[in-house]
Short mmCIF file of C-alpha atoms in Angstrom, two decimals:
data_model
loop_
_atom_site.label_atom_id
_atom_site.label_comp_id
_atom_site.label_asym_id
_atom_site.label_seq_id
_atom_site.Cartn_x
_atom_site.Cartn_y
_atom_site.Cartn_z
CA MET A 1 56.54 -60.47 74.53
CA SER A 2 54.84 -62.24 71.68
CA ASP A 3 51.61 -62.86 73.64
CA TRP A 4 48.56 -60.63 72.86
CA PRO A 5 47.12 -58.53 75.64
CA GLU A 6 44.21 -60.07 77.44
CA GLY A 7 40.72 -59.27 76.14
CA ARG A 8 41.77 -58.54 72.60
CA ASN A 9 40.89 -60.59 69.59
CA GLY A 10 43.65 -62.46 68.00
CA GLY A 11 45.17 -63.74 71.24
CA PRO A 12 47.43 -66.72 71.30
CA ASP A 13 44.58 -69.13 70.88
CA GLU A 14 42.96 -67.21 68.05
CA ARG A 15 45.92 -66.57 65.84
CA TYR A 16 45.93 -68.10 62.42
CA GLY A 17 48.09 -68.27 59.39
CA ARG A 18 51.01 -70.33 58.51
CA GLY A 19 52.99 -71.50 61.46
CA SER A 20 50.10 -71.01 63.83
CA ALA A 21 50.32 -72.97 66.99
CA SER A 22 46.56 -73.39 67.31
CA SER A 23 45.21 -76.86 67.57
CA ARG A 24 42.17 -75.99 65.26
CA PRO A 25 42.61 -76.07 61.56
CA GLU A 26 42.53 -72.72 59.82
CA SER A 27 39.36 -73.51 57.90
CA ALA A 28 37.41 -73.98 61.05
CA ARG A 29 38.34 -70.76 62.66
CA ALA A 30 36.07 -67.66 62.58
CA MET A 31 37.09 -65.20 59.94
CA PRO A 32 36.51 -61.46 60.27
CA HIS A 33 33.48 -60.25 58.18
CA VAL A 34 34.61 -58.39 55.07
CA ARG A 35 32.09 -56.23 53.06
CA ARG A 36 32.64 -56.89 49.43
CA ARG A 37 31.83 -54.53 46.61
CA PRO A 38 29.53 -55.83 43.85
CA ALA A 39 31.30 -57.02 40.78
CA PRO A 40 31.14 -54.70 37.78
CA PRO A 41 28.66 -55.70 35.09
CA GLN A 42 30.13 -58.04 32.56
CA SER A 43 29.95 -57.17 28.87
CA PRO A 44 28.58 -59.82 26.52
CA PRO A 45 31.26 -62.00 25.05
CA ARG A 46 32.65 -60.71 21.81
CA ILE A 47 31.97 -63.24 19.09
CA PRO A 48 33.10 -62.96 15.47
CA PRO A 49 30.27 -61.75 13.27
CA GLN A 50 28.22 -64.33 11.47
CA PRO A 51 26.30 -63.79 8.25
CA GLY A 52 23.31 -61.53 8.97
CA GLN A 53 24.57 -60.83 12.48
CA GLY A 54 26.14 -57.64 13.90
CA TYR A 55 29.67 -57.66 15.19
CA GLY A 56 30.11 -58.77 18.77
CA GLU A 57 26.63 -60.23 19.26
CA ALA A 58 26.26 -63.76 20.46
CA PRO A 59 23.77 -65.98 18.70
CA GLY A 60 20.35 -65.35 20.12
CA TYR A 61 21.44 -62.10 21.76
CA ASP A 62 18.81 -59.37 21.44
CA SER A 63 20.28 -55.89 21.53
CA GLY A 64 16.87 -54.20 21.53
CA TYR A 65 17.76 -52.12 18.47
CA ASN A 66 14.75 -51.12 16.35
CA THR A 67 12.36 -52.92 18.67
CA GLY A 68 10.63 -49.81 19.90
CA GLN A 69 12.81 -49.32 22.96
CA VAL A 70 13.60 -45.73 23.86
CA TYR A 71 17.07 -44.81 25.00
CA GLY A 72 18.27 -41.84 26.94
CA GLY A 73 19.97 -39.11 24.98
CA GLY A 74 22.85 -38.46 27.38
CA GLN A 75 26.10 -40.24 28.04
CA GLY A 76 25.82 -43.40 30.04
CA GLY A 77 26.69 -43.19 33.65
CA GLY A 78 24.24 -44.98 35.84
CA GLN A 79 22.68 -48.37 35.59
CA GLY A 80 20.37 -48.64 32.56
CA GLY A 81 22.43 -46.28 30.41
CA GLY A 82 20.37 -43.14 31.19
CA ARG A 83 21.87 -39.82 32.03
CA GLY A 84 22.66 -39.48 35.70
CA GLY A 85 21.46 -43.01 36.42
CA ASP A 86 17.92 -42.61 35.02
CA SER A 87 15.82 -45.48 33.75
CA GLY A 88 16.96 -45.09 30.12
CA TYR A 89 13.78 -43.39 28.81
CA ALA A 90 13.99 -40.09 26.82
CA GLN A 91 13.52 -36.91 28.76
CA PRO A 92 10.26 -35.04 27.83
CA ARG A 93 10.72 -32.03 25.51
CA PRO A 94 10.36 -28.64 27.15
CA ALA A 95 7.07 -26.81 26.56
CA PRO A 96 7.22 -24.42 23.55
CA ASN A 97 7.96 -20.81 24.36
CA TRP A 98 4.84 -19.24 22.81
CA GLY A 99 5.76 -15.74 23.89
CA ARG A 100 9.02 -15.92 21.95
CA ARG A 101 7.33 -17.51 18.94
CA ILE A 102 4.71 -14.76 18.80
CA LYS A 103 7.39 -12.07 18.99
CA VAL A 104 9.42 -13.67 16.19
CA GLY A 105 6.28 -14.08 14.05
CA ALA A 106 5.21 -10.48 14.61
CA LEU A 107 8.69 -9.20 13.78
CA THR A 108 8.77 -11.29 10.61
CA LEU A 109 5.37 -9.94 9.56
CA VAL A 110 6.48 -6.34 10.16
CA VAL A 111 9.63 -6.88 8.08
CA VAL A 112 7.64 -8.42 5.20
CA VAL A 113 5.00 -5.64 5.23
CA LEU A 114 7.73 -3.00 5.37
CA ALA A 115 9.61 -4.58 2.47
CA VAL A 116 6.45 -4.83 0.35
CA SER A 117 5.48 -1.23 1.19
CA ILE A 118 8.91 0.12 0.24
CA GLY A 119 8.91 -1.90 -2.96
CA THR A 120 5.42 -0.67 -3.87
CA TYR A 121 6.39 2.93 -3.15
CA PHE A 122 9.39 2.89 -5.49
CA TRP A 123 7.41 1.00 -8.14
CA ALA A 124 4.61 3.56 -8.07
CA ASP A 125 6.97 6.53 -7.80
CA GLY A 126 8.81 5.35 -10.89
CA LYS A 127 5.56 5.29 -12.88
CA LEU A 128 4.64 8.93 -12.21
CA LYS A 129 5.10 11.14 -15.25
CA ARG A 130 6.43 14.37 -13.76
CA GLU A 131 6.28 16.42 -16.96
CA VAL A 132 4.84 19.77 -15.85
CA ASP A 133 7.34 22.38 -14.66
CA LEU A 134 5.54 24.98 -12.55
CA SER A 135 8.79 26.91 -12.14
CA LYS A 136 8.18 28.22 -15.67
CA VAL A 137 5.00 29.96 -14.50
CA ILE A 138 5.70 33.66 -13.92
CA ASP A 139 4.16 36.35 -11.67
CA ARG A 140 2.53 33.88 -9.32
CA PRO A 141 0.11 34.79 -6.48
CA SER A 142 1.27 34.49 -2.88
CA GLU A 143 0.88 31.16 -1.10
CA GLY A 144 -2.04 30.60 1.23
CA ASP A 145 -3.03 27.98 3.78
CA GLY A 146 -3.93 24.50 2.62
CA THR A 147 -3.05 22.88 -0.71
CA ASN A 148 -4.57 23.66 -4.10
CA TYR A 149 -4.60 21.09 -6.92
CA LEU A 150 -5.57 21.83 -10.51
CA VAL A 151 -7.17 18.57 -11.69
CA VAL A 152 -7.50 18.29 -15.46
CA GLY A 153 -9.22 15.68 -17.59
CA SER A 154 -7.83 15.79 -21.11
CA ASP A 155 -9.12 14.22 -24.29
CA SER A 156 -5.71 12.64 -24.88
CA ARG A 157 -5.95 9.43 -26.89
CA GLU A 158 -2.36 8.44 -26.22
CA GLY A 159 -1.89 4.66 -26.16
CA MET A 160 -5.37 3.98 -27.52
CA THR A 161 -5.92 1.72 -30.53
CA ALA A 162 -8.40 2.48 -33.30
CA GLU A 163 -10.72 -0.07 -31.73
CA ASP A 164 -10.43 1.67 -28.33
CA LYS A 165 -11.29 5.05 -29.87
CA LYS A 166 -14.33 3.61 -31.60
CA LYS A 167 -15.49 1.78 -28.48
CA LEU A 168 -15.10 4.82 -26.23
CA HIS A 169 -16.53 7.31 -28.77
CA THR A 170 -13.46 9.56 -28.46
CA GLY A 171 -12.91 10.35 -32.13
CA SER A 172 -9.43 10.52 -33.64
CA ALA A 173 -8.46 14.17 -33.27
CA GLU A 174 -4.73 14.79 -33.03
CA GLY A 175 -3.15 16.37 -29.97
CA LYS A 176 -5.12 16.91 -26.80
CA ARG A 177 -7.43 19.45 -25.24
CA THR A 178 -8.92 19.88 -21.79
CA ASP A 179 -12.24 18.20 -21.30
CA SER A 180 -12.68 19.23 -17.65
CA MET A 181 -10.86 21.45 -15.15
CA MET A 182 -11.31 21.61 -11.39
CA ILE A 183 -9.61 23.23 -8.42
CA LEU A 184 -9.44 20.97 -5.37
CA HIS A 185 -8.60 22.78 -2.13
CA ASP A 186 -7.51 20.56 0.75
CA GLY A 187 -7.53 22.37 4.09
CA SER A 188 -8.45 22.20 7.74
CA ASN A 189 -12.10 23.00 7.04
CA GLY A 190 -12.57 20.06 4.72
CA PRO A 191 -12.01 19.78 0.96
CA THR A 192 -13.62 22.07 -1.59
CA LEU A 193 -14.00 21.03 -5.22
CA ILE A 194 -14.62 23.87 -7.71
CA SER A 195 -15.33 23.17 -11.38
CA LEU A 196 -14.08 25.62 -14.00
CA PRO A 197 -16.25 25.32 -17.13
CA ARG A 198 -14.06 25.00 -20.21
CA ASP A 199 -16.20 27.68 -21.91
CA SER A 200 -15.30 30.21 -19.18
CA ASN A 201 -14.36 33.62 -20.56
CA VAL A 202 -10.80 34.44 -19.37
CA GLU A 203 -7.90 36.72 -20.25
CA ILE A 204 -4.60 35.26 -21.45
CA PRO A 205 -1.87 37.09 -19.46
CA SER A 206 1.80 37.51 -20.30
CA PHE A 207 3.67 34.20 -20.08
CA VAL A 208 6.89 32.40 -20.90
CA GLY A 209 6.63 29.68 -23.52
CA SER A 210 7.04 26.21 -22.01
CA GLU A 211 9.16 25.02 -24.94
CA SER A 212 10.73 28.16 -26.40
CA GLY A 213 11.42 29.98 -23.12
CA LYS A 214 10.38 33.17 -24.90
CA LYS A 215 8.22 35.69 -23.06
CA PHE A 216 4.91 36.63 -24.63
CA GLU A 217 3.40 39.89 -23.40
CA GLY A 218 -0.29 39.97 -22.52
CA THR A 219 -2.55 41.83 -24.92
CA GLY A 220 -5.84 41.47 -23.05
CA ARG A 221 -7.04 38.66 -25.30
CA GLN A 222 -10.33 37.14 -24.15
CA VAL A 223 -10.68 33.43 -24.90
CA LYS A 224 -12.28 30.26 -23.59
CA LEU A 225 -10.36 28.71 -20.73
CA ASN A 226 -9.56 25.51 -22.61
CA ALA A 227 -7.83 27.59 -25.31
CA ALA A 228 -5.00 28.34 -22.89
CA TYR A 229 -4.19 24.65 -22.66
CA ALA A 230 -4.43 24.20 -26.41
CA GLU A 231 -2.08 27.16 -27.00
CA ASP A 232 0.85 26.23 -24.73
CA GLY A 233 -0.08 23.29 -22.52
CA PRO A 234 -0.33 22.87 -18.74
CA GLU A 235 2.04 25.70 -17.80
CA LEU A 236 -0.02 28.35 -19.61
CA LEU A 237 -3.24 26.85 -18.23
CA VAL A 238 -1.90 27.20 -14.66
CA ARG A 239 -0.71 30.73 -15.41
CA THR A 240 -4.16 31.66 -16.80
CA VAL A 241 -6.07 30.17 -13.86
CA GLU A 242 -3.82 31.92 -11.33
CA PHE A 243 -4.06 35.26 -13.17
CA ASN A 244 -7.88 35.19 -13.42
CA THR A 245 -8.55 33.90 -9.89
CA GLY A 246 -5.63 35.17 -7.78
CA LEU A 247 -5.29 31.68 -6.25
CA ARG A 248 -1.90 29.93 -6.29
CA ILE A 249 -1.90 26.40 -7.69
CA ASP A 250 0.40 24.08 -5.74
CA HIS A 251 0.09 20.92 -7.83
CA TYR A 252 -1.07 19.89 -11.30
CA VAL A 253 -2.72 16.52 -12.10
CA GLU A 254 -3.93 15.40 -15.54
CA ILE A 255 -5.44 12.15 -16.80
CA GLY A 256 -6.49 11.12 -20.30
CA PHE A 257 -9.47 9.21 -21.64
CA GLY A 258 -7.82 5.80 -21.72
CA GLY A 259 -6.42 5.96 -18.19
CA PHE A 260 -9.74 7.10 -16.80
CA ALA A 261 -11.62 4.15 -18.30
CA ASN A 262 -8.92 1.66 -17.23
CA ILE A 263 -9.08 2.79 -13.59
CA VAL A 264 -12.83 2.21 -13.49
CA ASP A 265 -12.49 -1.26 -15.01
CA ALA A 266 -9.63 -2.14 -12.63
CA ILE A 267 -11.80 -1.60 -9.54
CA GLY A 268 -14.74 -3.44 -11.05
CA GLY A 269 -16.88 -0.43 -11.93
CA VAL A 270 -18.35 2.54 -10.08
CA GLU A 271 -21.85 2.58 -8.63
CA MET A 272 -23.85 5.67 -9.49
CA ASP A 273 -27.39 6.81 -8.78
CA ILE A 274 -28.64 8.52 -11.93
CA PRO A 275 -31.75 10.59 -11.18
CA LYS A 276 -33.02 10.84 -14.76
CA ALA A 277 -32.47 8.77 -17.89
CA PHE A 278 -30.54 10.38 -20.78
CA LYS A 279 -28.92 9.54 -24.10
CA ASP A 280 -26.22 11.24 -26.14
CA LYS A 281 -24.95 9.94 -29.49
CA LYS A 282 -21.72 11.96 -29.41
CA SER A 283 -20.52 10.55 -26.09
CA GLY A 284 -22.21 7.18 -26.44
CA ALA A 285 -24.29 7.70 -23.29
CA ASP A 286 -27.46 5.64 -22.86
CA PHE A 287 -28.54 5.49 -19.22
CA GLN A 288 -31.69 4.53 -17.38
CA ALA A 289 -32.64 6.20 -14.11
CA GLY A 290 -31.67 4.55 -10.82
CA LYS A 291 -28.67 2.92 -9.17
CA GLN A 292 -26.31 1.09 -11.50
CA THR A 293 -22.65 0.11 -11.80
CA LEU A 294 -20.83 1.80 -14.67
CA ASN A 295 -17.87 0.18 -16.41
CA GLY A 296 -15.02 2.16 -17.96
CA GLU A 297 -16.77 2.80 -21.27
CA GLN A 298 -20.01 3.91 -19.60
CA SER A 299 -18.16 6.07 -17.07
CA LEU A 300 -16.34 7.98 -19.79
CA ALA A 301 -19.62 8.56 -21.61
CA PHE A 302 -21.22 9.78 -18.37
CA VAL A 303 -18.59 12.44 -17.61
CA ARG A 304 -18.34 13.65 -21.22
CA THR A 305 -22.05 14.13 -21.97
CA ARG A 306 -23.11 17.75 -22.36
CA TYR A 307 -25.60 17.99 -25.22
CA ALA A 308 -28.24 15.91 -23.43
CA PHE A 309 -28.62 18.54 -20.67
CA ALA A 310 -30.31 21.93 -20.67
CA GLY A 311 -27.40 23.41 -18.73
CA SER A 312 -24.89 21.95 -21.20
CA ASP A 313 -21.36 22.34 -19.78
CA LEU A 314 -22.55 23.40 -16.32
CA ASP A 315 -24.59 20.23 -15.92
CA ARG A 316 -21.69 18.21 -17.24
CA THR A 317 -19.28 19.64 -14.65
CA LYS A 318 -21.71 18.69 -11.89
CA ASN A 319 -21.79 15.11 -13.18
CA GLN A 320 -18.00 15.09 -13.37
CA GLN A 321 -17.71 16.16 -9.74
CA LYS A 322 -20.26 13.58 -8.66
CA PHE A 323 -18.52 10.80 -10.53
CA LEU A 324 -14.95 11.62 -9.44
CA ALA A 325 -15.99 11.78 -5.81
CA ALA A 326 -17.75 8.39 -6.15
CA LEU A 327 -14.70 6.91 -7.89
CA ALA A 328 -12.38 8.06 -5.10
CA SER A 329 -14.77 6.88 -2.40
CA GLN A 330 -15.17 3.40 -3.89
CA THR A 331 -11.47 3.00 -4.66
CA ALA A 332 -10.15 3.94 -1.20
CA THR A 333 -11.70 0.92 0.51
CA PRO A 334 -10.07 -1.96 2.45
CA SER A 335 -11.20 -4.42 -0.25
CA THR A 336 -9.02 -2.54 -2.76
CA ILE A 337 -6.12 -1.36 -0.60
CA ILE A 338 -5.31 -4.72 1.06
CA ASN A 339 -6.04 -6.83 -2.02
CA PRO A 340 -2.90 -6.85 -4.24
CA PHE A 341 -4.87 -8.34 -7.14
CA LYS A 342 -7.01 -5.20 -7.13
CA LEU A 343 -4.60 -2.59 -5.79
CA TYR A 344 -1.77 -3.02 -8.29
CA PRO A 345 -3.95 -3.09 -11.43
CA THR A 346 -5.79 0.01 -10.18
CA MET A 347 -2.59 1.90 -9.40
CA GLY A 348 -0.99 0.77 -12.63
CA ALA A 349 -3.98 1.85 -14.72
CA GLY A 350 -3.97 5.32 -13.19
CA LEU A 351 -0.23 5.92 -13.00
CA ASP A 352 0.37 4.84 -16.59
CA THR A 353 -1.55 7.84 -17.97
CA LEU A 354 -1.29 10.31 -15.07
CA ILE A 355 0.73 13.48 -15.71
CA VAL A 356 1.78 15.59 -12.71
CA ASP A 357 4.09 18.47 -11.86
CA LYS A 358 7.75 17.88 -11.06
CA ASP A 359 7.26 18.53 -7.32
CA MET A 360 4.39 16.08 -6.90
CA SER A 361 5.13 13.26 -4.45
CA LEU A 362 3.14 10.08 -3.89
CA TRP A 363 2.24 11.47 -0.48
CA SER A 364 0.74 14.63 -2.04
CA LEU A 365 -1.05 12.54 -4.65
CA GLY A 366 -2.51 10.33 -1.93
CA ASN A 367 -3.68 13.39 0.02
CA MET A 368 -5.41 14.68 -3.10
CA PHE A 369 -7.11 11.34 -3.62
CA PHE A 370 -8.47 11.20 -0.06
CA ALA A 371 -9.52 14.86 -0.23
CA MET A 372 -11.52 13.99 -3.34
CA LYS A 373 -13.11 11.13 -1.41
CA GLY A 374 -13.99 13.52 1.41
CA VAL A 375 -16.09 15.66 -0.94
CA THR A 376 -18.85 13.03 -0.85
CA GLY A 377 -18.19 11.95 2.71
CA GLY A 378 -19.95 14.94 4.23
CA GLU A 379 -16.64 16.64 4.99
CA GLY A 380 -16.41 18.89 1.95
CA THR A 381 -18.14 21.04 -0.63
CA SER A 382 -18.49 20.81 -4.40
CA MET A 383 -19.57 23.68 -6.64
CA ASN A 384 -19.17 25.44 -9.97
CA ILE A 385 -17.24 28.70 -9.92
CA PRO A 386 -19.70 31.62 -9.44
CA LEU A 387 -20.97 33.02 -12.75
CA SER A 388 -22.67 36.27 -13.64
CA GLY A 389 -23.89 35.43 -17.14
CA GLN A 390 -22.54 35.13 -20.66
CA SER A 391 -20.36 37.32 -22.82
CA VAL A 392 -21.29 38.53 -26.28
CA ASN A 393 -19.46 35.59 -27.83
CA GLY A 394 -21.36 33.09 -25.69
CA ASN A 395 -18.59 32.40 -23.19
CA LEU A 396 -19.45 32.06 -19.50
CA VAL A 397 -18.51 35.11 -17.43
CA TRP A 398 -17.32 34.71 -13.84
CA ASP A 399 -18.83 36.77 -11.02
CA LYS A 400 -15.69 38.69 -10.05
CA ASP A 401 -16.89 39.79 -6.62
CA GLU A 402 -17.99 36.31 -5.59
CA VAL A 403 -14.84 34.73 -7.05
CA LYS A 404 -12.70 37.19 -5.07
CA LYS A 405 -14.57 36.32 -1.87
CA LEU A 406 -14.23 32.59 -2.57
CA VAL A 407 -10.49 32.87 -3.17
CA GLU A 408 -9.97 34.80 0.07
CA GLN A 409 -11.76 32.07 2.02
CA LEU A 410 -9.62 29.40 0.36
CA LYS A 411 -6.38 31.33 0.93
CA ASN A 412 -7.16 31.77 4.62
CA ASP A 413 -8.38 28.16 4.84
CA GLU A 414 -11.76 29.31 6.09
CA LYS A 415 -15.11 27.58 5.78
CA VAL A 416 -16.47 28.26 2.29
CA THR A 417 -19.75 30.14 2.38
CA VAL A 418 -19.85 31.29 -1.26
CA LYS A 419 -22.46 29.53 -3.36
CA GLY A 420 -21.53 28.30 -6.80
CA SER A 421 -23.53 28.36 -10.02
#
């Protein structure tokens, strides 16, 4: 029973092991082939550190550290220490996601521009002097289409030193008076700029005092238009203009001598084409004919000159319109708007001396500015209010019929066909 079946390995003659009955020694017998696994890699022998030698490194052993070799960044696993059995070299960095970078950059730019715009808005809004209360004006005309601004240049010397007054030929009179008055209508048919000569003969109507709150009844007094401002300030001037024209004034804007000159200097001057040379000692004007760039001092002299012209105040108002339109046109340019070193000084110079009504917003002020620019851009019209002659006291008399027709066209926001003086 102990014999192996015939034909199978390990029969009686092939058995081995202790106690085998085979006549061949065990070492000479054929052994079954066994597939061995490779031995695991041996770690270098751990040797106590020697001076100047890292721990565990045998003398002469080169670890490869700081020799320029590149190692894989993952956990060892395969032969060579690389991740997943790689060769040990670093994996290449993924290509940059340019689409994502562009989106992040664009978003950052939008946030920065928005923050700067908001900051600028509140800075500028805080500088506006909203001192004129149009709610004190009584018996006002009905509203029409479009927006009407009363733009006033005063001879205010507020903030000016004695040297400034001498340089700008302003004199040293106390208080302030109107040096120019214009109605700017901004509507769908383009802007219309209408000068009101300060020597215009007008009637002072009933009004409520801006300071006292007391009502003064109208007596039919006939005075020069600038006398209304001198008597009770902007509120009475608006009341007088509305009463004598029938046109409702939506916003009031006033700027003094100093602010006007500072704005011009802040933008680097205003280019003007002067058709004929003229001089005037009172204003300090001394101009040659031709194109030239006027600084703040010269600009103020240009808009104030009246005695050098045959038409006196009428010619002066035409020069004022021409200059203001050029100033607006040359200020509202990309080189000024996107250049903070030009934009902020320009805005600061204007806002520091600008006086507006309590309901004036920066948006409305900006619309007025661009409407003024449009006067010279071929989109609008500039004119003096129609006149019919002079009164016995030398004041300029308005042509009532033509003024009425002009006001109706402005109220209905129609194209202006009336011709000015």
